[in-house]
Short mmCIF file of C-alpha atoms in Angstrom, two decimals:
data_model
loop_
_atom_site.label_atom_id
_atom_site.label_comp_id
_atom_site.label_asym_id
_atom_site.label_seq_id
_atom_site.Cartn_x
_atom_site.Cartn_y
_atom_site.Cartn_z
CA MET A 1 -4.14 8.13 -30.24
CA VAL A 2 -4.54 4.80 -28.48
CA LEU A 3 -5.87 5.59 -24.70
CA VAL A 4 -5.87 3.75 -21.19
CA MET A 5 -7.63 4.34 -17.81
CA GLY A 6 -5.55 3.96 -14.17
CA VAL A 7 -7.04 3.91 -11.35
CA ASP A 8 -5.26 4.79 -7.54
CA SER A 9 -8.25 3.50 -5.58
CA SER A 10 -6.80 5.25 -2.40
CA THR A 11 -6.88 5.47 1.93
CA GLN A 12 -7.98 9.21 0.91
CA SER A 13 -9.38 9.46 -2.59
CA CYS A 14 -9.60 7.94 -6.05
CA LYS A 15 -7.59 9.52 -8.25
CA VAL A 16 -8.07 8.42 -11.98
CA VAL A 17 -5.90 8.89 -14.67
CA VAL A 18 -6.57 7.98 -18.87
CA THR A 19 -2.87 8.30 -20.85
CA ASP A 20 -1.44 7.89 -23.88
CA ALA A 21 -0.97 4.07 -24.61
CA SER A 22 1.86 4.58 -26.55
CA THR A 23 3.85 7.22 -24.21
CA GLY A 24 2.54 7.82 -20.83
CA ALA A 25 0.66 10.95 -21.54
CA VAL A 26 -1.70 12.14 -18.43
CA VAL A 27 -4.58 12.53 -21.88
CA ARG A 28 -7.32 13.47 -18.68
CA GLU A 29 -7.70 13.12 -15.35
CA GLY A 30 -10.37 13.66 -12.72
CA ARG A 31 -10.59 12.48 -8.97
CA ALA A 32 -13.55 12.15 -5.95
CA PRO A 33 -12.88 11.81 -2.26
CA HIS A 34 -13.12 8.93 0.24
CA PRO A 35 -15.08 9.44 4.00
CA GLU A 36 -13.00 8.47 7.04
CA GLY A 37 -12.19 6.43 8.85
CA THR A 38 -10.55 3.04 8.75
CA ALA A 39 -14.31 0.74 8.56
CA VAL A 40 -15.33 2.41 5.42
CA ASP A 41 -19.05 0.96 3.54
CA PRO A 42 -17.07 0.14 0.10
CA GLU A 43 -20.28 1.44 -2.18
CA ALA A 44 -18.52 4.95 -1.58
CA TRP A 45 -15.64 4.10 -3.21
CA TRP A 46 -17.75 2.14 -6.17
CA THR A 47 -19.49 6.23 -6.42
CA ALA A 48 -16.29 7.91 -5.75
CA LEU A 49 -15.06 6.06 -8.69
CA GLU A 50 -18.11 6.21 -11.09
CA ALA A 51 -17.19 10.17 -10.42
CA ALA A 52 -13.32 10.10 -10.77
CA ILE A 53 -13.93 8.85 -13.78
CA ALA A 54 -16.75 11.19 -14.89
CA ASP A 55 -14.62 13.80 -14.14
CA ALA A 56 -11.82 12.08 -16.52
CA GLY A 57 -14.13 12.78 -19.17
CA GLY A 58 -16.04 9.11 -18.42
CA LEU A 59 -14.41 6.21 -20.07
CA SER A 60 -15.01 7.13 -24.35
CA GLY A 61 -11.78 6.28 -26.02
CA VAL A 62 -10.53 3.98 -23.38
CA GLU A 63 -9.60 0.41 -24.59
CA ALA A 64 -8.08 -1.03 -21.33
CA TRP A 65 -7.79 -0.79 -17.78
CA ALA A 66 -6.76 -1.17 -14.70
CA ILE A 67 -7.26 -0.47 -11.06
CA GLY A 68 -5.25 0.07 -8.82
CA GLY A 69 -5.55 0.22 -4.70
CA GLN A 70 -4.70 0.03 -0.41
CA GLN A 71 -3.70 -3.36 0.20
CA HIS A 72 -4.70 -5.21 2.57
CA GLY A 73 -8.65 -4.11 2.72
CA MET A 74 -11.43 -6.68 4.41
CA VAL A 75 -13.96 -6.95 1.62
CA VAL A 76 -16.84 -9.65 2.35
CA LEU A 77 -19.61 -10.67 0.25
CA ASP A 78 -22.42 -13.22 0.77
CA ALA A 79 -23.20 -15.55 -2.11
CA ALA A 80 -25.66 -12.91 -4.16
CA GLY A 81 -22.77 -10.18 -4.14
CA ARG A 82 -23.87 -8.46 -2.00
CA VAL A 83 -21.23 -6.75 0.99
CA ILE A 84 -22.02 -7.49 4.77
CA ARG A 85 -20.62 -5.24 6.48
CA ASP A 86 -18.02 -2.69 5.70
CA ALA A 87 -14.42 -3.77 4.66
CA LEU A 88 -11.78 -2.88 7.66
CA LEU A 89 -9.34 -0.97 6.40
CA TRP A 90 -5.50 -1.56 6.37
CA ASN A 91 -5.42 1.26 9.20
CA ASP A 92 -8.22 -0.18 11.59
CA THR A 93 -6.42 -1.68 14.77
CA ARG A 94 -9.42 -4.02 15.80
CA SER A 95 -7.15 -7.57 14.80
CA ALA A 96 -4.16 -7.32 16.47
CA ASP A 97 -5.33 -9.91 18.82
CA ALA A 98 -5.90 -12.41 15.99
CA ALA A 99 -2.43 -11.27 14.55
CA ALA A 100 -1.06 -12.51 17.64
CA ASP A 101 -3.09 -15.62 17.99
CA LEU A 102 -2.66 -16.44 14.47
CA ILE A 103 1.20 -16.59 15.10
CA ARG A 104 0.73 -18.90 18.70
CA GLU A 105 -0.90 -21.28 16.61
CA PHE A 106 1.51 -21.07 13.71
CA GLY A 107 4.57 -19.86 14.73
CA ALA A 108 6.35 -17.10 13.08
CA ASP A 109 8.81 -18.37 11.20
CA ALA A 110 6.93 -21.09 9.28
CA LEU A 111 3.98 -18.08 8.45
CA ALA A 112 7.22 -15.69 7.12
CA GLN A 113 8.34 -19.26 4.97
CA ARG A 114 4.63 -19.66 4.04
CA THR A 115 3.62 -16.54 3.19
CA GLY A 116 6.63 -13.94 3.38
CA LEU A 117 4.75 -12.27 6.25
CA VAL A 118 4.33 -12.54 10.13
CA PRO A 119 0.67 -11.92 10.99
CA VAL A 120 0.13 -7.81 12.67
CA ALA A 121 -3.98 -5.87 12.28
CA SER A 122 -2.62 -4.76 9.02
CA PHE A 123 -3.09 -7.61 6.41
CA THR A 124 -6.52 -9.48 5.20
CA ILE A 125 -5.76 -12.76 7.36
CA THR A 126 -6.59 -11.21 10.76
CA LYS A 127 -9.61 -8.85 9.92
CA LEU A 128 -10.82 -12.73 8.89
CA ARG A 129 -10.18 -13.95 12.22
CA TRP A 130 -11.47 -11.30 13.95
CA LEU A 131 -14.39 -11.88 11.80
CA ARG A 132 -14.84 -15.28 13.02
CA ASP A 133 -14.49 -14.55 16.59
CA HIS A 134 -16.46 -10.95 17.14
CA GLU A 135 -19.32 -11.91 14.32
CA PRO A 136 -19.54 -15.70 13.38
CA ASP A 137 -23.37 -14.04 12.53
CA ASN A 138 -21.31 -12.78 9.57
CA ALA A 139 -18.68 -14.67 9.53
CA ALA A 140 -21.39 -17.52 8.33
CA ARG A 141 -22.76 -15.73 5.14
CA VAL A 142 -18.55 -15.41 4.09
CA ALA A 143 -19.45 -16.78 0.07
CA ALA A 144 -16.12 -14.53 -1.01
CA VAL A 145 -13.06 -12.31 0.33
CA ALA A 146 -11.92 -9.88 -2.04
CA LEU A 147 -9.41 -6.80 -1.34
CA PRO A 148 -10.66 -3.41 -2.05
CA HIS A 149 -9.19 -3.08 -5.55
CA ASP A 150 -10.79 -6.75 -7.23
CA TRP A 151 -14.11 -5.69 -5.84
CA LEU A 152 -13.99 -2.13 -8.28
CA THR A 153 -12.43 -4.26 -10.56
CA TRP A 154 -15.55 -6.66 -10.34
CA ARG A 155 -18.08 -4.03 -10.08
CA LEU A 156 -16.67 -1.61 -12.72
CA ARG A 157 -16.89 -4.88 -15.39
CA GLY A 158 -20.12 -5.03 -15.01
CA PHE A 159 -20.80 -7.46 -12.09
CA GLY A 160 -21.79 -7.24 -8.57
CA PRO A 161 -25.80 -7.91 -7.08
CA ALA A 162 -28.46 -8.91 -8.88
CA GLY A 163 -30.56 -6.14 -10.02
CA GLU A 164 -27.33 -3.55 -8.94
CA SER A 165 -24.80 -4.98 -12.34
CA SER A 166 -25.31 -5.79 -15.41
CA ARG A 167 -23.38 -9.58 -15.32
CA GLY A 168 -24.98 -10.30 -12.16
CA PRO A 169 -23.35 -11.85 -8.67
CA VAL A 170 -20.95 -13.62 -10.40
CA LEU A 171 -18.41 -14.26 -7.56
CA GLU A 172 -16.00 -16.45 -9.52
CA GLU A 173 -14.99 -13.75 -12.20
CA LEU A 174 -13.53 -12.45 -9.59
CA VAL A 175 -9.95 -11.55 -10.21
CA THR A 176 -6.61 -9.63 -8.24
CA ASP A 177 -3.14 -9.62 -9.18
CA ARG A 178 0.21 -11.81 -7.07
CA SER A 179 1.17 -7.94 -5.24
CA ASP A 180 -2.55 -7.41 -3.72
CA ALA A 181 -2.62 -10.76 -2.82
CA SER A 182 0.92 -11.36 -1.13
CA GLY A 183 -0.90 -8.76 1.45
CA THR A 184 -3.66 -10.93 2.28
CA GLY A 185 -1.40 -14.19 4.84
CA TYR A 186 -2.96 -16.31 3.29
CA TRP A 187 -1.00 -16.50 -0.32
CA SER A 188 2.05 -18.43 -0.98
CA PRO A 189 4.72 -16.47 -2.71
CA GLU A 190 6.84 -19.32 -3.35
CA THR A 191 4.02 -20.97 -5.52
CA GLY A 192 1.84 -18.37 -6.78
CA ASP A 193 -1.69 -20.20 -4.77
CA TYR A 194 -3.67 -19.17 -2.15
CA ASP A 195 -2.76 -21.29 1.35
CA ARG A 196 -6.79 -23.16 2.53
CA GLU A 197 -5.14 -24.01 5.53
CA LEU A 198 -4.26 -20.26 6.54
CA LEU A 199 -7.87 -19.28 5.14
CA VAL A 200 -9.39 -21.61 6.78
CA ALA A 201 -8.06 -20.25 10.15
CA ALA A 202 -8.22 -16.97 10.02
CA LEU A 203 -12.24 -17.82 8.66
CA GLY A 204 -13.04 -21.00 9.60
CA ARG A 205 -13.72 -22.64 6.29
CA ASP A 206 -13.19 -21.95 3.07
CA ALA A 207 -14.65 -18.91 0.89
CA ILE A 208 -14.25 -18.37 -3.43
CA LEU A 209 -11.15 -16.08 -3.36
CA PRO A 210 -10.03 -13.98 -6.26
CA ARG A 211 -8.25 -15.41 -9.87
CA VAL A 212 -4.89 -13.94 -9.90
CA LEU A 213 -3.89 -12.57 -12.67
CA GLY A 214 -0.46 -12.78 -14.07
CA PRO A 215 1.80 -10.10 -14.85
CA ALA A 216 0.30 -10.42 -19.21
CA ASP A 217 -3.54 -11.43 -17.97
CA TRP A 218 -6.56 -10.39 -18.64
CA VAL A 219 -10.13 -10.01 -18.65
CA THR A 220 -13.04 -7.77 -19.53
CA ASP A 221 -15.35 -5.63 -18.92
CA ALA A 222 -18.91 -5.64 -20.03
CA ASP A 223 -17.80 -3.92 -23.12
CA GLY A 224 -15.12 -5.82 -24.09
CA ARG A 225 -11.92 -3.44 -23.14
CA ARG A 226 -9.22 -5.90 -22.31
CA VAL A 227 -8.80 -5.21 -18.01
CA GLY A 228 -5.53 -5.58 -16.16
CA GLY A 229 -5.79 -7.01 -12.70
CA GLY A 230 -4.39 -4.12 -10.96
CA ALA A 231 -1.94 -3.60 -8.47
CA GLY A 232 -1.47 -3.29 -4.35
CA ASP A 233 -0.71 0.70 -4.34
CA ASN A 234 3.04 0.53 -3.72
CA ALA A 235 3.44 -2.34 -6.04
CA GLY A 236 1.36 0.32 -8.07
CA ALA A 237 3.20 2.99 -7.32
CA ALA A 238 6.86 0.78 -8.50
CA LEU A 239 5.34 0.11 -11.82
CA GLY A 240 4.68 3.64 -12.66
CA LEU A 241 8.65 4.88 -11.43
CA GLY A 242 9.95 2.81 -13.71
CA ALA A 243 11.75 1.06 -11.09
CA GLY A 244 13.55 -2.10 -11.29
CA PRO A 245 16.04 -3.79 -9.46
CA GLY A 246 18.13 -2.22 -7.02
CA ASP A 247 15.99 0.57 -6.92
CA VAL A 248 14.25 1.32 -3.75
CA VAL A 249 11.56 3.46 -3.05
CA VAL A 250 11.77 5.88 0.17
CA SER A 251 7.66 7.10 0.68
CA ILE A 252 8.21 9.61 2.76
CA GLY A 253 4.48 11.16 3.35
CA THR A 254 1.71 10.65 7.33
CA SER A 255 4.22 7.29 7.91
CA GLY A 256 7.43 6.05 5.73
CA THR A 257 7.52 3.14 3.61
CA VAL A 258 10.50 2.42 2.85
CA PHE A 259 10.27 -0.77 -0.80
CA ALA A 260 11.90 -2.52 -3.59
CA VAL A 261 12.24 -4.27 -6.67
CA SER A 262 14.62 -7.60 -5.77
CA GLU A 263 14.31 -10.41 -8.41
CA GLU A 264 14.69 -12.54 -5.13
CA ARG A 265 11.98 -13.51 -2.36
CA THR A 266 12.72 -12.13 0.93
CA ILE A 267 11.14 -14.55 3.76
CA ASP A 268 12.09 -12.54 7.54
CA PRO A 269 10.59 -13.90 10.79
CA THR A 270 10.77 -10.56 12.66
CA GLY A 271 8.34 -9.17 10.50
CA THR A 272 10.08 -6.46 10.03
CA VAL A 273 10.62 -6.90 6.02
CA ALA A 274 7.09 -7.24 4.64
CA GLY A 275 8.03 -9.74 1.58
CA PHE A 276 5.33 -8.56 -0.69
CA ALA A 277 5.14 -9.67 -4.66
CA ASP A 278 5.15 -6.68 -7.78
CA CYS A 279 3.30 -6.80 -10.47
CA THR A 280 5.72 -7.38 -12.92
CA GLY A 281 6.36 -11.33 -11.63
CA ARG A 282 9.40 -9.82 -9.40
CA PHE A 283 8.89 -8.74 -5.55
CA LEU A 284 8.52 -6.06 -2.90
CA PRO A 285 9.98 -6.71 0.40
CA LEU A 286 8.52 -3.45 2.17
CA VAL A 287 9.92 -1.92 5.42
CA ALA A 288 6.86 0.16 7.13
CA THR A 289 8.05 3.01 9.89
CA LEU A 290 5.19 5.28 11.58
CA ASN A 291 7.08 8.70 11.71
CA ALA A 292 7.68 10.43 8.79
CA ALA A 293 6.60 13.64 7.67
CA ARG A 294 4.38 14.75 10.44
CA VAL A 295 7.73 14.31 12.17
CA LEU A 296 8.93 17.34 10.52
CA ASP A 297 4.92 18.82 10.92
CA ALA A 298 5.70 18.96 15.13
CA VAL A 299 8.99 20.84 14.68
CA ALA A 300 8.08 23.26 12.31
CA ARG A 301 4.61 23.71 14.82
CA VAL A 302 7.44 23.29 17.91
CA LEU A 303 9.18 26.74 16.31
CA GLY A 304 6.48 28.53 14.47
CA VAL A 305 7.93 27.88 11.30
CA ASP A 306 5.91 26.82 7.67
CA HIS A 307 7.55 24.17 5.90
CA ALA A 308 9.66 26.22 3.69
CA GLU A 309 11.10 28.57 6.94
CA LEU A 310 11.99 25.17 7.90
CA SER A 311 13.81 23.75 4.76
CA ARG A 312 16.17 27.26 5.18
CA LEU A 313 17.14 26.46 8.97
CA ALA A 314 17.96 23.14 8.51
CA LEU A 315 20.45 23.64 5.70
CA ALA A 316 21.42 26.35 7.05
CA ALA A 317 22.88 24.03 10.12
CA GLN A 318 25.94 21.74 9.63
CA PRO A 319 25.93 18.44 9.31
CA GLY A 320 25.15 15.83 12.09
CA ALA A 321 23.63 19.11 13.76
CA GLY A 322 25.85 20.35 16.25
CA GLY A 323 24.87 17.08 17.85
CA LEU A 324 21.92 17.88 18.36
CA ARG A 325 19.89 14.39 18.17
CA LEU A 326 16.26 13.89 17.41
CA VAL A 327 14.63 9.87 17.97
CA PRO A 328 12.01 10.68 15.99
CA TYR A 329 9.50 7.90 17.36
CA PHE A 330 6.80 10.56 18.02
CA GLU A 331 4.10 7.67 17.84
CA GLY A 332 5.79 4.40 19.35
CA GLU A 333 8.12 2.35 16.49
CA ARG A 334 7.14 0.25 14.07
CA THR A 335 10.63 -0.34 12.17
CA PRO A 336 12.57 -0.84 15.34
CA ASN A 337 8.98 -2.61 17.22
CA LEU A 338 9.26 -0.47 19.50
CA PRO A 339 5.59 0.24 20.01
CA ASP A 340 5.62 2.42 23.33
CA ALA A 341 8.70 4.30 22.81
CA THR A 342 8.68 8.40 22.22
CA ALA A 343 10.59 10.88 20.82
CA SER A 344 13.56 12.07 21.84
CA LEU A 345 16.25 15.32 21.82
CA THR A 346 19.68 14.76 22.54
CA GLY A 347 23.02 16.31 22.08
CA MET A 348 22.07 19.80 23.90
CA THR A 349 25.00 22.50 25.11
CA LEU A 350 24.01 26.10 24.91
CA ALA A 351 26.28 26.10 21.36
CA SER A 352 24.09 23.26 19.58
CA THR A 353 20.62 24.22 20.94
CA THR A 354 19.66 26.97 18.11
CA ARG A 355 16.56 27.38 15.88
CA GLU A 356 19.01 25.60 13.28
CA ASN A 357 20.59 22.69 14.58
CA LEU A 358 16.90 21.92 16.00
CA ALA A 359 15.60 22.04 12.43
CA ARG A 360 18.28 19.84 11.11
CA ALA A 361 18.05 17.60 13.55
CA ALA A 362 14.70 16.83 13.10
CA VAL A 363 15.16 16.61 9.00
CA GLU A 364 18.10 13.87 9.69
CA GLY A 365 16.23 12.29 12.71
CA MET A 366 13.61 11.35 10.22
CA LEU A 367 15.65 10.33 7.61
CA SER A 368 17.20 8.10 9.95
CA GLY A 369 14.05 6.48 10.51
CA LEU A 370 13.87 5.69 7.47
CA ALA A 371 17.48 4.66 6.41
CA ALA A 372 17.03 1.94 9.58
CA GLY A 373 14.49 0.27 6.80
CA LEU A 374 16.73 -0.04 4.54
CA GLU A 375 19.48 -1.39 6.22
CA ALA A 376 16.96 -3.93 7.02
CA LEU A 377 16.50 -4.84 2.96
CA ARG A 378 19.90 -4.66 3.07
CA GLY A 379 20.47 -7.18 5.14
CA LEU A 380 18.49 -9.33 3.74
CA GLY A 381 21.01 -9.26 0.27
CA VAL A 382 17.95 -7.16 -1.03
CA PRO A 383 20.53 -5.61 -3.43
CA LEU A 384 20.18 -1.14 -3.26
CA ASP A 385 21.87 1.10 -6.14
CA ARG A 386 19.35 4.23 -6.11
CA ALA A 387 16.50 5.44 -4.13
CA LEU A 388 13.63 7.32 -5.53
CA LEU A 389 12.74 10.24 -2.83
CA VAL A 390 9.11 10.27 -3.11
CA GLY A 391 5.26 11.91 -1.16
CA GLY A 392 4.74 15.08 0.78
CA GLY A 393 8.11 15.12 2.18
CA ALA A 394 10.17 14.63 -0.06
CA GLN A 395 9.28 18.05 -1.60
CA SER A 396 11.30 19.56 1.12
CA GLU A 397 14.47 21.08 -0.20
CA ALA A 398 16.38 20.28 3.06
CA VAL A 399 15.03 16.66 2.60
CA ARG A 400 16.47 15.72 -0.74
CA THR A 401 19.25 17.49 0.03
CA ILE A 402 20.05 15.96 3.09
CA ALA A 403 18.72 12.16 2.13
CA PRO A 404 21.88 11.24 0.35
CA LEU A 405 23.92 11.66 3.45
CA VAL A 406 21.40 10.04 5.42
CA LEU A 407 20.07 7.28 3.52
CA GLY A 408 24.24 6.47 2.01
CA LEU A 409 22.72 6.10 -1.76
CA PRO A 410 22.38 8.36 -4.25
CA VAL A 411 19.19 10.04 -4.26
CA GLU A 412 16.49 10.71 -7.64
CA VAL A 413 13.30 13.16 -6.38
CA PRO A 414 10.77 12.39 -9.60
CA ALA A 415 8.72 14.66 -10.61
CA PRO A 416 5.56 14.78 -7.98
CA GLY A 417 2.47 12.63 -10.10
CA GLU A 418 -0.21 9.81 -9.38
CA TYR A 419 2.45 6.72 -9.88
CA VAL A 420 0.14 4.68 -8.47
CA ALA A 421 -2.43 5.12 -11.71
CA LEU A 422 0.43 5.58 -13.28
CA GLY A 423 1.36 2.77 -12.82
CA ALA A 424 -2.43 0.82 -13.36
CA ALA A 425 -2.29 2.70 -16.46
CA ARG A 426 1.42 1.52 -17.94
CA GLN A 427 -0.63 -1.74 -17.09
CA ALA A 428 -3.36 -1.49 -19.06
CA ALA A 429 -0.80 -0.51 -22.07
CA SER A 430 0.32 -3.90 -21.20
CA VAL A 431 -1.78 -6.07 -21.61
CA LEU A 432 -3.58 -4.20 -24.53
CA ALA A 433 -0.27 -4.93 -26.69
CA ALA A 434 -0.21 -8.51 -24.77
#
């Protein structure tokens, strides 16, 4: 049996799967937690990766590997390969003003054309501008900029600061893939090249950036194993799910994401749809919503029930919840862009205001928020034939039952799994066969 390893280094934890390269069957797996916070010392990820690999039985017998990970996080290195400061993660919002500055300087339309993105605080380009403006001494030390999965790939291949690695601080050995590069804000999905003018506008000068590997490209680690370019988390999940053109993945977690595999690049100057690339050579237009599974949490808490009972109550009500309608903007909303909005419950009459209808309105309202993401994708001409429902919220029977009615698509619910890690393992298997 030929073994490959896939890694998901997410915000919360590191998950490792070792699979049979020919069948994809999981042979062994491991995990380790990550610290909380929106700014994290990357060394914590390295420690967790080592622990998760050990928990999965080590690299014994593994012939190729790849790492998927949280997108956008800024890892800045000095000329000696040392991390300069804690990495700012995707959910660190301190660079919101920097995003606005970049839009004023270049224009939303031009940025969407050049990079597929209109900057928000999530993206790496805004974090580099924040570093330039608020920590100029640190910005002046930056020799290379990496993303979380790029840096972990570099370290696991044996590179790193002198005295802490077998192969030394060779910054030119940093590699990434097109999916993660597409979330930086200074890479072009059209040309496949970095937009150095935008990098300089953000950081204040040029720097070494990871080489972007193609879908079948590979490098090696210190022991000669083949190493894939890895993937951003959503692209890794799409690969792990086997999603193809016409598929849209609807992920219901703390927040919601709606992303589709597309043969064509999308450009949205409004910024509603982020024009990411995937890790197969296609594209991965994505919409993010703020209100997803926590909508169900909130209404279950009000009703004093667990999620199983919330689901039972929702299914006991008729579609439309007797006219009761929940607009689920409990934390504002990103799609549509209503950061100061609040949730509202309308259609309340003596007849409609029942526990069953409130539960149903919660499920329908949450799914309607995600359906807005589908409409944004349709508006850009992205073909949508089937929805793949994943995430913690997809485990609700009511969500699974009601989703086709609200989303207007056939819905499939894959078995729960570590799909980002499985996607990375699938990539490792493909580079082993290349």
